[in-house]
PDB file of C-alpha atoms in Angstrom:
ATOM      1  CA  UNK A   1      26.354 -63.979 -26.851  1.00  0.00           C
ATOM      2  CA  UNK A   2      22.689 -61.957 -28.649  1.00  0.00           C
ATOM      3  CA  UNK A   3      19.703 -63.840 -28.953  1.00  0.00           C
ATOM      4  CA  UNK A   4      16.245 -63.068 -30.836  1.00  0.00           C
ATOM      5  CA  UNK A   5      17.226 -59.960 -32.663  1.00  0.00           C
ATOM      6  CA  UNK A   6      18.163 -57.885 -30.068  1.00  0.00           C
ATOM      7  CA  UNK A   7      21.363 -56.277 -29.217  1.00  0.00           C
ATOM      8  CA  UNK A   8      22.109 -54.595 -25.457  1.00  0.00           C
ATOM      9  CA  UNK A   9      25.085 -52.452 -27.303  1.00  0.00           C
ATOM     10  CA  UNK A  10      23.028 -51.352 -30.713  1.00  0.00           C
ATOM     11  CA  UNK A  11      20.619 -50.196 -28.376  1.00  0.00           C
ATOM     12  CA  UNK A  12      23.188 -48.356 -26.546  1.00  0.00           C
ATOM     13  CA  UNK A  13      24.899 -46.404 -29.427  1.00  0.00           C
ATOM     14  CA  UNK A  14      21.280 -45.693 -30.095  1.00  0.00           C
ATOM     15  CA  UNK A  15      20.248 -44.119 -27.376  1.00  0.00           C
ATOM     16  CA  UNK A  16      23.791 -42.294 -27.477  1.00  0.00           C
ATOM     17  CA  UNK A  17      23.593 -41.027 -31.119  1.00  0.00           C
ATOM     18  CA  UNK A  18      19.828 -39.345 -29.536  1.00  0.00           C
ATOM     19  CA  UNK A  19      21.449 -37.968 -27.082  1.00  0.00           C
ATOM     20  CA  UNK A  20      24.171 -36.358 -29.050  1.00  0.00           C
ATOM     21  CA  UNK A  21      20.802 -35.258 -31.166  1.00  0.00           C
ATOM     22  CA  UNK A  22      18.783 -33.916 -28.238  1.00  0.00           C
ATOM     23  CA  UNK A  23      21.735 -32.339 -27.495  1.00  0.00           C
ATOM     24  CA  UNK A  24      23.022 -30.585 -30.701  1.00  0.00           C
ATOM     25  CA  UNK A  25      19.707 -29.501 -30.891  1.00  0.00           C
ATOM     26  CA  UNK A  26      19.876 -27.707 -27.637  1.00  0.00           C
ATOM     27  CA  UNK A  27      23.175 -25.989 -28.221  1.00  0.00           C
ATOM     28  CA  UNK A  28      22.614 -24.278 -31.578  1.00  0.00           C
ATOM     29  CA  UNK A  29      19.151 -23.234 -30.378  1.00  0.00           C
TER      30      UNK A  29
END
């Protein structure tokens, strides 16, 4: 269970979203 307001899944999801943005920038750049 998540404690202290820390959610591993949310952290991973946000990291994956950031990576997708970077890949998008490179592919369109």
